[in-house]
Coordinates of C-alpha atoms and ligand atoms in Angstrom, one line a residue:
M12 CA 0.0 0.2 -0.1
K13 CA 2.7 2.5 1.0
Q14 CA 4.5 1.5 -2.2
L15 CA 1.4 2.5 -4.3
L16 CA 1.0 5.6 -2.5
T17 CA 4.4 6.6 -3.0
T18 CA 4.0 5.8 -6.8
F19 CA 0.7 7.8 -7.3
Y20 CA 2.6 10.7 -5.5
Y21 CA 5.5 10.8 -7.6
R22 CA 3.5 10.4 -10.6
Y23 CA 0.6 12.7 -10.1
L24 CA 1.5 15.3 -7.2
A25 CA 5.2 15.6 -6.6
P26 CA 6.9 18.6 -8.2
K27 CA 8.8 17.4 -11.5
C28 CA 11.2 19.2 -13.7
M29 CA 12.8 18.1 -16.9
V30 CA 15.7 18.3 -18.9
L31 CA 15.7 17.9 -22.8
M32 CA 18.5 16.9 -24.6
Y33 CA 19.5 18.0 -28.0
H34 CA 22.5 17.3 -30.5
R35 CA 22.1 18.6 -33.9
V36 CA 20.1 21.2 -35.3
A37 CA 20.3 20.0 -39.0
T38 CA 19.3 17.7 -41.9
P39 CA 21.9 15.0 -42.3
P40 CA 21.5 12.5 -45.1
T41 CA 20.9 9.9 -42.5
D42 CA 20.6 10.0 -38.8
V43 CA 20.3 6.6 -37.3
W44 CA 20.7 7.7 -33.7
E45 CA 17.8 10.5 -34.2
I46 CA 20.1 13.0 -33.0
A47 CA 19.3 15.9 -35.4
V48 CA 16.2 17.9 -35.4
S49 CA 15.3 20.0 -38.6
P50 CA 16.0 24.0 -38.1
K51 CA 12.3 24.2 -39.0
H52 CA 11.1 21.8 -36.3
F53 CA 13.4 23.1 -33.8
E54 CA 11.9 26.6 -34.3
E55 CA 8.4 25.2 -33.8
Q56 CA 9.7 23.6 -30.6
L57 CA 11.2 26.7 -29.3
Q58 CA 7.8 28.4 -29.9
V59 CA 6.0 25.8 -27.8
L60 CA 8.8 26.0 -25.1
Q61 CA 8.7 29.8 -25.0
A62 CA 4.6 29.8 -24.8
T63 CA 4.9 27.5 -21.5
G64 CA 6.9 30.2 -19.9
R65 CA 8.8 27.4 -17.9
V66 CA 12.2 27.4 -19.5
V67 CA 15.0 27.9 -16.9
P68 CA 18.8 27.7 -17.1
L69 CA 20.0 24.5 -16.1
N70 CA 22.3 25.7 -13.7
D71 CA 19.1 27.3 -11.9
M72 CA 17.4 24.1 -12.0
V73 CA 20.1 22.1 -10.5
Q74 CA 20.5 24.8 -7.5
S75 CA 16.6 24.4 -7.0
I76 CA 17.1 20.6 -6.7
K77 CA 20.1 20.8 -4.3
Q78 CA 17.8 22.9 -2.0
G79 CA 15.0 20.4 -2.4
K80 CA 12.9 23.1 -3.7
I81 CA 12.0 22.0 -7.3
K82 CA 10.1 24.2 -9.2
D83 CA 7.1 22.4 -10.7
K84 CA 7.3 21.8 -14.6
T85 CA 10.3 23.7 -15.2
I86 CA 12.4 22.8 -18.2
A87 CA 16.0 23.1 -19.0
L88 CA 17.5 22.9 -22.7
T89 CA 20.7 21.1 -23.2
F90 CA 23.0 20.3 -26.4
D91 CA 25.7 17.6 -26.4
D92 CA 28.9 17.5 -28.3
A93 CA 29.2 21.1 -29.7
Y94 CA 28.3 20.6 -33.3
A95 CA 28.7 23.8 -35.3
D96 CA 25.1 24.0 -36.1
N97 CA 24.6 24.4 -32.4
I98 CA 26.2 28.0 -32.9
T99 CA 25.3 28.5 -36.5
V100 CA 21.8 27.6 -36.4
A101 CA 20.4 26.7 -32.8
L102 CA 22.0 30.0 -31.3
P103 CA 20.2 32.4 -33.5
L104 CA 16.9 30.9 -32.7
L105 CA 17.5 30.6 -29.0
E106 CA 18.6 34.2 -28.9
Q107 CA 15.5 34.9 -31.0
Y108 CA 13.0 33.3 -28.6
G109 CA 15.2 34.2 -25.5
L110 CA 15.7 31.0 -24.3
P111 CA 18.7 29.4 -22.4
A112 CA 20.5 26.5 -23.1
T113 CA 23.4 24.5 -21.5
F114 CA 26.1 23.0 -24.0
F115 CA 27.9 20.0 -23.1
V116 CA 31.3 20.5 -24.6
T117 CA 34.2 17.9 -25.0
S118 CA 37.9 18.6 -25.3
I119 CA 37.9 17.5 -29.1
E120 CA 38.7 20.3 -31.5
K121 CA 38.4 18.7 -35.1
G122 CA 35.8 16.4 -36.2
P123 CA 34.3 14.3 -37.7
F124 CA 33.5 12.2 -34.6
W125 CA 34.1 8.5 -35.2
W126 CA 30.5 7.8 -34.8
D127 CA 29.8 10.1 -37.7
A128 CA 32.5 9.2 -39.8
L129 CA 31.7 5.6 -39.5
E130 CA 27.9 6.4 -40.4
Q131 CA 28.7 8.5 -43.2
T132 CA 31.4 6.0 -44.8
L133 CA 29.3 2.8 -44.7
L134 CA 25.6 4.2 -45.0
T135 CA 26.2 7.3 -47.7
S136 CA 29.3 6.2 -49.8
P137 CA 28.2 5.8 -53.3
H138 CA 30.7 3.1 -53.7
L139 CA 32.5 0.6 -51.3
P140 CA 34.6 -2.6 -52.1
A141 CA 32.3 -5.6 -52.6
T142 CA 34.3 -7.2 -49.9
L143 CA 35.4 -4.8 -47.1
Q144 CA 38.5 -5.9 -44.9
I145 CA 37.8 -5.4 -41.4
P146 CA 40.8 -4.0 -39.1
M147 CA 42.3 -5.9 -36.0
D148 CA 40.6 -9.4 -36.4
G149 CA 41.9 -9.6 -40.1
G150 CA 38.3 -10.6 -41.1
S151 CA 36.3 -9.4 -44.0
F152 CA 32.6 -8.3 -44.8
D153 CA 31.0 -9.3 -48.0
L154 CA 28.6 -6.4 -49.2
T155 CA 28.3 -8.1 -52.7
E156 CA 25.6 -5.9 -54.5
E157 CA 25.5 -3.3 -51.7
A158 CA 28.9 -2.1 -52.9
T159 CA 27.0 0.4 -55.1
L160 CA 24.5 2.6 -53.0
T161 CA 21.3 2.6 -54.6
E162 CA 18.0 4.8 -54.1
R163 CA 16.5 1.9 -52.3
L164 CA 19.5 1.7 -49.9
Q165 CA 19.4 5.0 -49.1
Q166 CA 15.7 5.1 -48.5
L167 CA 16.1 2.2 -46.2
H168 CA 19.0 3.7 -44.4
R169 CA 17.2 7.0 -43.8
T170 CA 14.4 5.3 -41.8
W171 CA 16.5 2.6 -39.9
K172 CA 16.5 3.2 -36.3
P173 CA 19.0 0.5 -34.7
F174 CA 17.3 0.6 -31.4
E175 CA 13.9 -0.2 -32.9
A176 CA 14.8 -2.7 -35.8
D177 CA 17.3 -5.1 -37.2
A178 CA 19.7 -3.7 -39.8
P179 CA 17.9 -3.7 -43.3
T180 CA 20.8 -4.0 -45.4
R181 CA 24.2 -5.5 -45.4
R182 CA 25.9 -2.0 -45.1
A183 CA 23.8 -1.1 -42.1
K184 CA 24.6 -4.5 -40.5
L185 CA 28.4 -3.9 -40.7
Y186 CA 27.8 -0.4 -39.5
L187 CA 26.2 -1.7 -36.5
Q188 CA 28.7 -4.2 -36.1
L189 CA 31.8 -2.1 -36.2
W190 CA 29.8 0.8 -34.0
Q191 CA 29.6 -1.8 -31.2
Q192 CA 32.8 -3.0 -31.7
M193 CA 34.5 0.5 -31.6
R194 CA 32.2 2.1 -28.8
P195 CA 34.1 0.2 -26.0
M196 CA 37.7 1.4 -27.2
V197 CA 39.7 4.4 -25.5
P198 CA 39.5 7.3 -28.0
A199 CA 43.1 6.8 -29.7
Q200 CA 42.1 3.3 -30.6
Q201 CA 39.0 4.4 -32.1
Q202 CA 40.8 6.6 -34.3
H203 CA 43.4 4.2 -35.2
F204 CA 40.6 1.7 -35.9
L205 CA 38.8 4.1 -38.3
Q206 CA 42.2 5.0 -40.2
Q207 CA 42.9 1.4 -40.6
L208 CA 39.5 0.8 -42.0
L209 CA 39.8 3.3 -44.7
Q210 CA 43.4 2.5 -45.5
L211 CA 42.7 -1.3 -45.9
N212 CA 39.9 -0.6 -48.4
N213 CA 41.4 2.4 -50.0
L214 CA 38.6 4.6 -49.1
V215 CA 39.0 8.6 -48.2
L216 CA 37.2 10.0 -45.3
T217 CA 34.2 12.1 -46.9
A218 CA 32.6 13.0 -43.6
P219 CA 32.8 16.7 -43.3
N220 CA 34.2 18.4 -39.9
E221 CA 30.8 19.4 -38.3
I222 CA 32.2 20.1 -34.9
A223 CA 32.3 23.8 -33.9
T224 CA 35.7 25.4 -34.3
P225 CA 37.6 26.8 -31.3
R226 CA 36.9 30.3 -32.5
Q227 CA 33.1 29.4 -32.7
L228 CA 33.1 28.1 -29.3
Q229 CA 34.9 31.0 -28.0
S230 CA 32.3 33.2 -29.4
L231 CA 30.1 31.9 -26.6
K232 CA 32.2 33.1 -23.9
G233 CA 30.1 35.2 -21.4
H234 CA 27.0 34.6 -23.4
R235 CA 23.9 35.5 -21.6
L236 CA 22.0 32.7 -22.6
I237 CA 24.4 29.9 -23.1
D238 CA 26.3 27.8 -20.2
I239 CA 29.2 25.7 -21.0
E240 CA 29.4 22.4 -18.9
A241 CA 31.7 19.2 -19.0
H242 CA 31.2 16.2 -21.4
T243 CA 34.9 14.8 -20.9
A244 CA 38.0 15.0 -22.7
Q245 CA 37.4 12.6 -25.7
H246 CA 34.0 11.2 -25.2
P247 CA 34.5 7.8 -24.1
A248 CA 31.7 5.3 -22.6
L249 CA 32.7 6.2 -19.3
G250 CA 31.1 2.8 -17.7
M251 CA 33.4 0.9 -19.9
H252 CA 36.6 2.2 -18.4
D253 CA 38.4 2.1 -15.2
A254 CA 37.9 4.6 -12.5
Q255 CA 41.3 6.6 -12.9
F256 CA 40.7 6.9 -16.9
Q257 CA 37.3 8.3 -15.9
K258 CA 38.6 10.8 -13.6
E259 CA 41.2 11.8 -16.2
Q260 CA 38.6 12.3 -18.8
V261 CA 36.5 14.5 -16.6
Q262 CA 38.9 16.3 -14.8
S263 CA 40.9 17.4 -17.8
N264 CA 37.9 18.4 -19.7
R265 CA 36.8 20.6 -16.8
L266 CA 40.1 22.4 -16.4
A267 CA 40.3 23.2 -19.8
L268 CA 36.9 24.5 -20.2
E269 CA 37.1 26.5 -17.3
Q270 CA 40.4 28.2 -18.4
R271 CA 38.8 28.6 -21.7
F272 CA 35.6 30.3 -20.7
G273 CA 36.6 31.6 -17.4
K274 CA 33.8 30.3 -15.4
K275 CA 33.2 27.4 -13.1
V276 CA 32.3 24.2 -14.6
S277 CA 29.9 22.2 -12.3
L278 CA 27.7 19.9 -14.4
L279 CA 28.5 16.8 -16.5
A280 CA 26.9 15.0 -19.0
Y281 CA 28.3 11.2 -19.2
P282 CA 28.9 10.5 -23.3
Y283 CA 26.4 8.4 -24.7
G284 CA 24.6 8.5 -21.3
H285 CA 26.8 5.6 -20.4
Y286 CA 28.2 5.4 -16.7
N287 CA 28.7 3.3 -13.7
G288 CA 29.1 3.6 -9.9
D289 CA 32.7 4.7 -10.5
S290 CA 31.4 7.6 -12.8
M291 CA 29.1 8.8 -10.0
Q292 CA 32.1 8.5 -7.6
V293 CA 34.2 10.6 -9.8
A294 CA 31.6 13.3 -10.3
A295 CA 31.1 13.2 -6.5
S296 CA 34.8 13.5 -5.6
L297 CA 35.2 16.4 -8.2
N298 CA 32.7 18.2 -6.5
F299 CA 30.5 18.3 -9.5
D300 CA 26.8 19.5 -8.6
A301 CA 25.1 17.1 -10.7
A302 CA 25.4 14.8 -13.8
F303 CA 23.0 13.7 -16.5
T304 CA 22.3 10.5 -18.1
T305 CA 20.2 10.1 -21.1
N306 CA 17.5 8.1 -19.2
P307 CA 14.4 9.5 -20.5
E308 CA 12.8 10.4 -16.8
P309 CA 11.8 13.5 -15.3
I310 CA 13.6 14.9 -12.2
T311 CA 11.8 14.6 -8.6
K312 CA 13.3 15.2 -5.1
R313 CA 13.9 11.3 -5.0
S314 CA 16.4 11.9 -8.3
H315 CA 20.1 11.1 -7.4
P316 CA 22.0 14.2 -8.3
F317 CA 24.5 12.2 -10.4
Q318 CA 21.8 10.2 -12.3
L319 CA 19.5 12.9 -13.7
G320 CA 17.5 12.0 -16.6
R321 CA 17.0 13.8 -20.0
F322 CA 14.6 13.4 -22.8
Q323 CA 16.1 13.2 -26.3
V324 CA 14.0 15.4 -28.4
P325 CA 13.1 13.8 -31.7
D326 CA 12.5 15.4 -34.9
C327 CA 9.1 16.4 -34.8
S328 CA 6.6 19.3 -35.5
G329 CA 5.7 21.8 -32.6
D330 CA 2.2 19.9 -32.2
A331 CA 3.8 16.7 -31.6
F332 CA 6.5 18.3 -29.3
A333 CA 3.9 19.7 -27.2
Q334 CA 2.3 16.5 -26.7
K335 CA 5.4 14.8 -25.9
L336 CA 6.2 17.2 -23.4
S337 CA 3.0 16.9 -21.2
G338 CA 3.6 13.1 -21.5
W339 CA 7.1 13.3 -20.3
L340 CA 6.2 15.2 -17.3
R341 CA 3.9 12.6 -16.5
K342 CA 6.2 9.7 -16.8
Y343 CA 7.3 8.5 -13.5
Ligands
LIG2 ZN1 28.1 13.3 -26.4

């Protein structure tokens, strides 16, 4: 009975706030992880958010949570990875609608990120060898007739979501296999693996550098709407590495950002939302105020400060987004 009452209380009565997660405001040729929202949809979503009158800076939200005074139904906006479009496309719109946002920024200065390079190479290259050599294990993968990218393959790749459906093509199958193989690696290994994959198969990296340049990032210094916070030095899946490595990744990124932006960095977003007990311990020992996952859940006074959830915003219209927002707040 007590359990039921508690669930009822947190679902319907307790004050709740929520954090939204964006990555890109763009229309890339494929977007298997659904990290891009089109500029048109993004603007519609900002109109919805502005009309709620409930958007607050993430740091203010965290301070309220720390004091045990959650402001009910407040919303904070976050952007991960510092893609250039955050500054060239999202920022002017945030300014236009007067909405604050937090950018979680790594120490990586030049792209493309390995996951974008892999996606672009395997899913959008017009031509690949019929048999691809795979680095490290010395194996190979037959693409057969999928060596040439057809309109049909492109269409299948545009709509494929790995967390919803099996790979619809051989290219997609290989992409997912290599993505799973690369994600646990340390960043230097990931770069090496990618280089090897390209070299072994006589491929040229065509994925553009879509990361914000140091100069673009610098333009955010002291911006009245934008706060810069930590996302580790090189974007490893923290929970797959030992505690010392995790600490170095978090600490060096924070130091670099603090020096660069002349501000205190006290919030952390775990890359890929991947973390374990050590990651939480690292955030605590380095005196972070809060750390964010990618678990889609609202925040209540029961939430652990180093396990705060975020909702990934899909590429949907303002109307669809408004519906999602109210559904997310009821989620518990
Ligand atoms: Zn990230």
